[in-house]
Coordinates of C-alpha atoms and ligand atoms in Angstrom, one line a residue:
X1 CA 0.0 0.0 0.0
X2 CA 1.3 3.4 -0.6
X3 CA 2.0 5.5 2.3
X4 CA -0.4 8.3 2.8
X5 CA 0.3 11.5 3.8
X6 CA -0.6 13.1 6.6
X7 CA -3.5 15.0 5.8
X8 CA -4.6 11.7 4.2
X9 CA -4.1 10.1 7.5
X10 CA -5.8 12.3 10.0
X11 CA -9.0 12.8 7.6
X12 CA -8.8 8.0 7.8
X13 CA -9.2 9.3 11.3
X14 CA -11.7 11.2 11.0
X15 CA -13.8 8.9 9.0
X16 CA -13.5 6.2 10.4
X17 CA -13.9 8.5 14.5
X18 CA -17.2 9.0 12.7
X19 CA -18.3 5.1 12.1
X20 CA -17.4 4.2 15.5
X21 CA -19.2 7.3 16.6
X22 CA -22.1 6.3 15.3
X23 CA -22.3 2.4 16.9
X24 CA -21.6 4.0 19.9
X25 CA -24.4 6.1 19.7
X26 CA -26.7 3.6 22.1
X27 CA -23.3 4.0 24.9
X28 CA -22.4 7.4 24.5
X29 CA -20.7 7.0 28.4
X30 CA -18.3 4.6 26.6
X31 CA -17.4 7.4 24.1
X32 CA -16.3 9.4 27.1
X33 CA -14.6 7.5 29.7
X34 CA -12.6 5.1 27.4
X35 CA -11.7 7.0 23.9
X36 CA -12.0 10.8 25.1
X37 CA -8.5 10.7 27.2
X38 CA -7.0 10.0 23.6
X39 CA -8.6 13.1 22.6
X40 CA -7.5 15.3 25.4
X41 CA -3.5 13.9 25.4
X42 CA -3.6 15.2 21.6
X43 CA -5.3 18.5 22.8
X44 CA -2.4 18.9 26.0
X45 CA 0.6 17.9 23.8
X46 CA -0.8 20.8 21.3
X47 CA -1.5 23.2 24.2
X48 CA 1.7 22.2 25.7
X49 CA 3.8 24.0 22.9
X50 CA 1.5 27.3 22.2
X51 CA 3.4 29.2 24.1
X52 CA 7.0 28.5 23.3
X53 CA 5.9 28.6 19.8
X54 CA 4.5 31.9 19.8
X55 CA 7.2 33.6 21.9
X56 CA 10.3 32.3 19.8
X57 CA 9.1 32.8 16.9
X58 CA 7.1 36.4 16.9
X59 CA 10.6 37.5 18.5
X60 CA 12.0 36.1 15.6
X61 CA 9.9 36.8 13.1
X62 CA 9.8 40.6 14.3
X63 CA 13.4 40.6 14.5
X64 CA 14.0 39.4 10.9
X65 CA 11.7 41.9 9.3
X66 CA 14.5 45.1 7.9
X67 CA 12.8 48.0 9.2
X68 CA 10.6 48.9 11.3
X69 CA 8.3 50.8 8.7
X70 CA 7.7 47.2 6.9
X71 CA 7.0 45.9 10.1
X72 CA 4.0 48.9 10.3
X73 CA 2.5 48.6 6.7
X74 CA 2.1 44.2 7.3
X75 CA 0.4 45.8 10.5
X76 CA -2.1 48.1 9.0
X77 CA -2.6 45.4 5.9
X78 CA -3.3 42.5 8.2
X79 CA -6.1 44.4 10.3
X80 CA -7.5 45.5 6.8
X81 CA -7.8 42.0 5.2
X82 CA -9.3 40.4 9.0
X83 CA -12.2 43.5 9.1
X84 CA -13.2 43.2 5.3
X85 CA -13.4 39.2 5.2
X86 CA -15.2 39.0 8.3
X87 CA -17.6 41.4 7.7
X88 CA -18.2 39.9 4.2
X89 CA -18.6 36.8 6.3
X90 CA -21.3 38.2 8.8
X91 CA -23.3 39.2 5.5
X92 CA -22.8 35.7 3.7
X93 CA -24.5 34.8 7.2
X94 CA -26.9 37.0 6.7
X95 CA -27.7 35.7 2.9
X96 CA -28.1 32.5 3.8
X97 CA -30.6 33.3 7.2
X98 CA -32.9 35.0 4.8
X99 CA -32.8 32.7 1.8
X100 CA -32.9 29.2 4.0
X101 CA -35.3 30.7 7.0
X102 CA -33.8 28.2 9.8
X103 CA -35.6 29.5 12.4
X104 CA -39.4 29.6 10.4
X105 CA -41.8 26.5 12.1
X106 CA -39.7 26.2 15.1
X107 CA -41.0 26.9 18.8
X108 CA -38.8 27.3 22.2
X109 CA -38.2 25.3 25.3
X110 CA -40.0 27.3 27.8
X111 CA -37.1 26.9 30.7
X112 CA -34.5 28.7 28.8
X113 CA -32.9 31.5 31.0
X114 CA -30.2 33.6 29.3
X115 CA -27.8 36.8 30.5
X116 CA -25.7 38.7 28.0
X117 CA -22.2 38.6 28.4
X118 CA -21.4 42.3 28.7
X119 CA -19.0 43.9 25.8
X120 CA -16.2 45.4 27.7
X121 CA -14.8 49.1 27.1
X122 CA -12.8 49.7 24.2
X123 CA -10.6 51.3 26.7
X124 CA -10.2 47.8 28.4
X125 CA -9.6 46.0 25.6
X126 CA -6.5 48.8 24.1
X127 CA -5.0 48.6 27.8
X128 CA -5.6 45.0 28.2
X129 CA -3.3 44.4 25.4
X130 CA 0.0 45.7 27.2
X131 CA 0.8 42.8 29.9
X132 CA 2.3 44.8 33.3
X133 CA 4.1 41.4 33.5
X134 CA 5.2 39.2 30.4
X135 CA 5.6 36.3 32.4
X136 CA 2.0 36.0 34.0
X137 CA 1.1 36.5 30.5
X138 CA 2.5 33.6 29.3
X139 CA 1.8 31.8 32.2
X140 CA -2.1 32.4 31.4
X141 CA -1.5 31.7 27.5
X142 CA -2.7 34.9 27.0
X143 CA -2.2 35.5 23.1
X144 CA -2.1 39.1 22.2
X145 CA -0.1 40.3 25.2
X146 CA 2.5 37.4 24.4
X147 CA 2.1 39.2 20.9
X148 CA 2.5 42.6 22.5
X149 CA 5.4 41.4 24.3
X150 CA 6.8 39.9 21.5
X151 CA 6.9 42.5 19.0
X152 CA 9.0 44.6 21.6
X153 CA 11.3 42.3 22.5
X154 CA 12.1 41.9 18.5
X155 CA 12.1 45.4 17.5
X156 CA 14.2 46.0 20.6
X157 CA 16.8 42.9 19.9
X158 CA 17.4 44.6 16.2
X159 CA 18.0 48.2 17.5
X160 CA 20.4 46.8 20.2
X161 CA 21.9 45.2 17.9
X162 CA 25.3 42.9 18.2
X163 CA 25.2 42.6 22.0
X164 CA 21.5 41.3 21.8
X165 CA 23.2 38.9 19.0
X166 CA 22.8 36.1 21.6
X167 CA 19.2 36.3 22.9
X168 CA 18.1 36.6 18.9
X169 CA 20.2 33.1 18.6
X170 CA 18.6 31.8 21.8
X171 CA 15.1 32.6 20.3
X172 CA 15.7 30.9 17.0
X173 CA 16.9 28.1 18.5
X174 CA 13.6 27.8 20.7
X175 CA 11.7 28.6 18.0
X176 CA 13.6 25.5 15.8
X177 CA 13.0 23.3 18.8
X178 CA 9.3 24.4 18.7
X179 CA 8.8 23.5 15.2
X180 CA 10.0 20.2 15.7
X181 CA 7.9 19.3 18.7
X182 CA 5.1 20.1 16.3
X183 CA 5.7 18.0 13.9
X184 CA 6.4 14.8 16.5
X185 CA 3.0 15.8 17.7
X186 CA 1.4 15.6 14.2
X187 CA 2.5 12.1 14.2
X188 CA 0.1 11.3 16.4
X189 CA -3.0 13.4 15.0
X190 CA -4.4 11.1 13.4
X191 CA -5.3 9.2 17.0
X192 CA -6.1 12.7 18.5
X193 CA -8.9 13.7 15.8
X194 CA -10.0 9.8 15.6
X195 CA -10.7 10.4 19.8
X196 CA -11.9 13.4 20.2
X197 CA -14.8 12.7 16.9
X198 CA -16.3 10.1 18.9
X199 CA -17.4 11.1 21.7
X200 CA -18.6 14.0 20.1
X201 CA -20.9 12.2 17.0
X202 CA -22.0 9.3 19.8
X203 CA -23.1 11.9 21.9
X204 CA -25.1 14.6 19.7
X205 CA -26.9 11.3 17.7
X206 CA -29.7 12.2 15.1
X207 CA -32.1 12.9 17.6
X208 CA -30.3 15.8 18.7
X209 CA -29.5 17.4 15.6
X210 CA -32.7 16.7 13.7
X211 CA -35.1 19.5 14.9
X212 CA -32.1 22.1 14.1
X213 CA -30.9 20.3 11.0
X214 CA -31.9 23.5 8.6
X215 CA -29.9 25.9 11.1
X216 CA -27.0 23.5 10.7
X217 CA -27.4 22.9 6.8
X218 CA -27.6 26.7 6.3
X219 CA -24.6 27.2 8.2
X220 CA -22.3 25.1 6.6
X221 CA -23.8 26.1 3.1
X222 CA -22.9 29.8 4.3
X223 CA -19.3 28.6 5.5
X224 CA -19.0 26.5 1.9
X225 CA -19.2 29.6 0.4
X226 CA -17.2 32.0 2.0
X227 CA -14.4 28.9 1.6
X228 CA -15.4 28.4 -2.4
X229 CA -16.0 31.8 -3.3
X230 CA -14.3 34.4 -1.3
X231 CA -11.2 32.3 -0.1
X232 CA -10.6 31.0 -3.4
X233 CA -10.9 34.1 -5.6
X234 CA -8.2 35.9 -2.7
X235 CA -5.8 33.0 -3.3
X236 CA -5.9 32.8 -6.8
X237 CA -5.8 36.6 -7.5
X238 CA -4.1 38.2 -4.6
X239 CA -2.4 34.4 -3.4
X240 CA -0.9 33.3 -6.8
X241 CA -1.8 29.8 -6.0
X242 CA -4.4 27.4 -7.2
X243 CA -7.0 27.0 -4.6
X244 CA -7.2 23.5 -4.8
X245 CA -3.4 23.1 -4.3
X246 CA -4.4 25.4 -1.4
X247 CA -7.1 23.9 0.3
X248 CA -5.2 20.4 0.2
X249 CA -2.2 21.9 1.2
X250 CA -3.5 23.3 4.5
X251 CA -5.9 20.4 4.9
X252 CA -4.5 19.2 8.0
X253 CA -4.8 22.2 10.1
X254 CA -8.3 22.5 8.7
X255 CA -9.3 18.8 10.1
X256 CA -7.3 19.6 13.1
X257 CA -9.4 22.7 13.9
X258 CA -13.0 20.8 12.6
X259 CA -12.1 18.1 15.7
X260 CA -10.9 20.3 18.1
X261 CA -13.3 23.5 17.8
X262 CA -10.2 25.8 19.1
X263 CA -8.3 28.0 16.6
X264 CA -5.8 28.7 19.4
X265 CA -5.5 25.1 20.1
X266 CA -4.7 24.6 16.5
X267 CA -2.1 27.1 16.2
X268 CA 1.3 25.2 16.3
X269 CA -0.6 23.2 13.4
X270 CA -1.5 26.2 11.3
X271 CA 2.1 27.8 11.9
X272 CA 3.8 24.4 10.7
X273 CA 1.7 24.0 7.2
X274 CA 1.8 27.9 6.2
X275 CA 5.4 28.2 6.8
X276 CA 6.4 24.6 5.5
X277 CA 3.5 24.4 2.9
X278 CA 2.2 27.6 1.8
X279 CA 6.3 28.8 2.2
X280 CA 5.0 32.2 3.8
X281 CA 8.1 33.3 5.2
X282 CA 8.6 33.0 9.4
X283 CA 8.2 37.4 9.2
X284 CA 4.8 37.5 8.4
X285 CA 3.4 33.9 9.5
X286 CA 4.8 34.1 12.6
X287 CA 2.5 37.6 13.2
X288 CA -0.3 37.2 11.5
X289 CA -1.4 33.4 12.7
X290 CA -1.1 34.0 16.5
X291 CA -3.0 37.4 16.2
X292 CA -5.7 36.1 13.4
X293 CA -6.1 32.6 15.7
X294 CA -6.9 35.7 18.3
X295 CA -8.9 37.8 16.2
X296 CA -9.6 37.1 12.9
X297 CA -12.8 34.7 12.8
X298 CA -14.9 34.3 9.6
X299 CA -16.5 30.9 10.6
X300 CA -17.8 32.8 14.0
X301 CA -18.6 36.0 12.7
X302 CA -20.7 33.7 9.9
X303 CA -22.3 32.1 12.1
X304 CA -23.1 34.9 14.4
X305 CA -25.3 36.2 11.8
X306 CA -27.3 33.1 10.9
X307 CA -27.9 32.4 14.2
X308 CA -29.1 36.1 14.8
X309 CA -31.6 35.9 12.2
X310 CA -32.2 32.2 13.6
X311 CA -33.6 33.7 16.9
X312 CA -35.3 36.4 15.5
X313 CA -37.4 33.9 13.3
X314 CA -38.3 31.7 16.2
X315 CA -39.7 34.3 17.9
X316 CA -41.7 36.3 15.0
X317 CA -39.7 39.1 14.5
X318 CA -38.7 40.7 11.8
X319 CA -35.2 42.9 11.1
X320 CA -35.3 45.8 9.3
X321 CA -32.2 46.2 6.8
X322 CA -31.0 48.8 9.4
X323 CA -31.0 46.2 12.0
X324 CA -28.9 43.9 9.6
X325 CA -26.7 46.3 9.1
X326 CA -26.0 46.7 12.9
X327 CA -25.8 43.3 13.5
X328 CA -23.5 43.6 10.3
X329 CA -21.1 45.8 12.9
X330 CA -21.3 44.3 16.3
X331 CA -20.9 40.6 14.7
X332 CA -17.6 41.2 13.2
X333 CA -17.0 42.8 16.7
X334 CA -18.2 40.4 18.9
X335 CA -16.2 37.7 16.3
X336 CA -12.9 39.9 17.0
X337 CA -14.1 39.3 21.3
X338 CA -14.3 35.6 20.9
X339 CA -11.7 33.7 22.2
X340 CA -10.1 31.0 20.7
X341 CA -11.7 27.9 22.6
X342 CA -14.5 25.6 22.0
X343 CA -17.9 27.7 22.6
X344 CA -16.7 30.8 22.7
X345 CA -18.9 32.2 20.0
X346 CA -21.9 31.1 21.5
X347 CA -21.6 33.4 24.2
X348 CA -20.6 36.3 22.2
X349 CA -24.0 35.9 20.3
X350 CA -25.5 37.1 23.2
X351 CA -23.9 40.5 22.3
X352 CA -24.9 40.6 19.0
X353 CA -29.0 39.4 19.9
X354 CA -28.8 42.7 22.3
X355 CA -27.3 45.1 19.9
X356 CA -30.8 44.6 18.0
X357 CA -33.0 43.8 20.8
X358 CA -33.4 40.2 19.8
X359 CA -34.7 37.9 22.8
X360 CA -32.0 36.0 24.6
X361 CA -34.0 32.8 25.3
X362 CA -32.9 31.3 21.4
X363 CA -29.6 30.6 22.4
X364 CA -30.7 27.5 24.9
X365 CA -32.0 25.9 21.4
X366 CA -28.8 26.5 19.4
X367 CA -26.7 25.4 22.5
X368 CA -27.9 21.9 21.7
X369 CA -25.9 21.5 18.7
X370 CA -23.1 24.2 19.2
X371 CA -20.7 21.3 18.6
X372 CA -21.7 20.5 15.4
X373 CA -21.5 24.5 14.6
X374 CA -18.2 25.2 16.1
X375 CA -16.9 22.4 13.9
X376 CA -17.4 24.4 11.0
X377 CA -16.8 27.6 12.3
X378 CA -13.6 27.1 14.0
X379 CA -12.4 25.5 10.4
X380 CA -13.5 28.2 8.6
X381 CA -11.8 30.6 11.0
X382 CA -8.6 29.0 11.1
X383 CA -8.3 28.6 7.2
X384 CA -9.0 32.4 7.1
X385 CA -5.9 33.1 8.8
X386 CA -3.7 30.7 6.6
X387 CA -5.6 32.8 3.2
X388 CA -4.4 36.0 5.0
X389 CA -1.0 35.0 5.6
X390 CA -0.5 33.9 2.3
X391 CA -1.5 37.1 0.4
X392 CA 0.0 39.3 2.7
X393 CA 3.2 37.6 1.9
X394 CA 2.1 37.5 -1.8
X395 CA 1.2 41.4 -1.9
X396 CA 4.5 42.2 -0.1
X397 CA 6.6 40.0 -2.2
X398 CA 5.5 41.5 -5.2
Ligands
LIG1 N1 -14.4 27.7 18.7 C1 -14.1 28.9 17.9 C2 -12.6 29.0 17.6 O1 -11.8 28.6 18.4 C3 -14.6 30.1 18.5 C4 -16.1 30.1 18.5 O2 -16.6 29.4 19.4 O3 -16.7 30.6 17.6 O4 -12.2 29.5 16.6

């Protein structure tokens, strides 16, 4: 037999996670106790090197880049690309709520209770991004202040210049060591995405998913989309690359973000494939994937707008185009909010229902099946990141 690749490998994983999902259905405690731990040593060994990762290789990466006014204009492009596609993504969202009408014939479990998750100051948020100490930083995994960090330890190390010599050594060396921890890890992805399927497909069965099956079709129609048509026209025109070369290329990231539903979980993944696949140099990769796996989230911004005009059709209540338009603005806000991890967006939603004065009590319903839509979102998110990366570098290049 010819040896498959790895991409080829994790999605036999996948697959066949899925069969055994489904005869496990009737013993769904089974899933949990005996095949889950499989899942959750491939989700620690990932965690395990986030940080390191990040660190070495932003101080790298920013120390590499020749002047500090580069540096600046990859800055201002990045946030550009990450507002434009999501909010193109909230409105795809918003296409396919109106078209498919997810929410029409559906009524409400009456015991849902519901509290919005309060947005917190833009103040907050600007001030929150300076750690007072880089270490607790990093000792929480907290991403853009290890990015914050990062950048001025880089742009430092270059001014300094030859006495810094050694800590820029020490980091690429990290950084090296990093990479290769990755990639022993990816041996065993294959496992990790078989165990953590499982217990997910044996525990949301049919009779979960049914009743919500048009919100769930309309979602991943929405995210097919924004992955077919706006993904693949940016890498063919802006990425120079055929996007079917693409889409295979960064195919194991993709999987690895469908099983484990956390963009920041996948990160060490999505680093390896754009810099060893895509070839986006360690300058701009190592910037843009830790901050987009922060930020940038098409799937969730997507799927923030369905799932507003979800609610508002269970309940009978119609948006004005004004209203859309709002929800247009606070969902590619509340997308930049979410964190990284599994759920995440569902709470946000509760901002966006508010912004509009949509009822609370529809996100008990859509909790149900979250899973299932995280799946798809968190791919679509993370693939958005590895599009970005690779036109930036593109656009720069040329
Ligand atoms: N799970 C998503 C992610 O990590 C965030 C979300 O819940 O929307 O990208």
């Amino acid at each position: 037999m010819k040896k498959l690749g790895l991409a080829s490998r994790i999605l036999v994983g996948l697959l066949i996670g899925v069969v055994v999902g489904l005869i496990l259905q009737p013993f769904p405690q089974v899933a949990r106790t005996y095949i889950k731990p499989f899942g959750d040593l491939f989700l620690n060994l990932i965690r395990m090197i986030i940080v390191p990762l990040v660190l070495a290789s932003l101080v790298v990466g920013t120390a590499s880049v020749e002047n500090i006014r580069k540096l600046g204009r990859i800055g201002v492009k990045t946030i550009a690309y990450y507002l434009l596609t999501t909010a193109l993504a909230v409105v795809i969202g918003l296409i396919m709520g109106n078209l498919m009408q997810p929410g029409s014939g559906l009524t409400l479990p009456t015991d849902a209770k519901v509290t919005a998750a309060k947005p917190p100051s833009l103040v907050d948020v600007l001030l929150n991004l300076v750690p007072t100490n880089p270490i607790k930083a990093m000792v929480d995994a907290n991403m853009l202040q290890i990015i914050v960090f990062s950048i001025f330890l880089g742009i430092a190390i270059t001014l300094v210049g030859e006495r810094a010599k050694v800590l820029f050594n020490f980091f690429d060396g990290l950084a090296e060591a990093s990479y290769k921890i990755v990639r022993i890890i990816m041996w065993y992805a294959p496992i990790g995405v078989f165990a953590l399927i499982v217990p997910t497909v044996a525990t949301h069965g049919a009779k979960v998913l049914l009743p919500l099956l048009k919100l769930i079709i309309a979602l991943y129609i929405g995210l097919a989309i924004h992955a077919g048509v706006v993904y693949s026209l940016l890498v063919k025109t802006m990425g120079k690359m055929n996007p079917g070369e693409f889409f295979k290329k960064v195919s194991p990231a993709m999987l690895v973000a469908f099983t484990t539903c956390s963009s920041s979980a996948t990160l060490p993944i999505t680093m390896d494939v754009t810099e060893k696949e895509l070839n986006v140099p360690k300058s701009i990769s190592s910037f843009m994937l830790p901050l987009g796996a922060t930020i940038n989230m098409d799937g969730t911004a997507l799927y923030q707008g369905i799932c507003a005009l979800f609610v508002a059709q269970i309940f009978g209540i119609s948006l004005s185009f004004s209203q859309q338009l709002t929800i247009v603005l606070t969902a590619t806000l509340a997308s930049i909010g979410t964190a990284g991890v599994p759920g995440a967006g569902l709470i946000m939603l509760t901002m966006v229902l508010t912004s509009v004065g949509l009822p609370m009590e529809g996100i008990a319903l859509i909790a149900g099946v979250d899973r299932i839509l995280d799946m798809g979102r968190t791919c679509l998110n993370v693939t958005g990141d590895m599009v970005g990366a690779l036109v930036i570098h593109r656009t720069e290049k040329a």
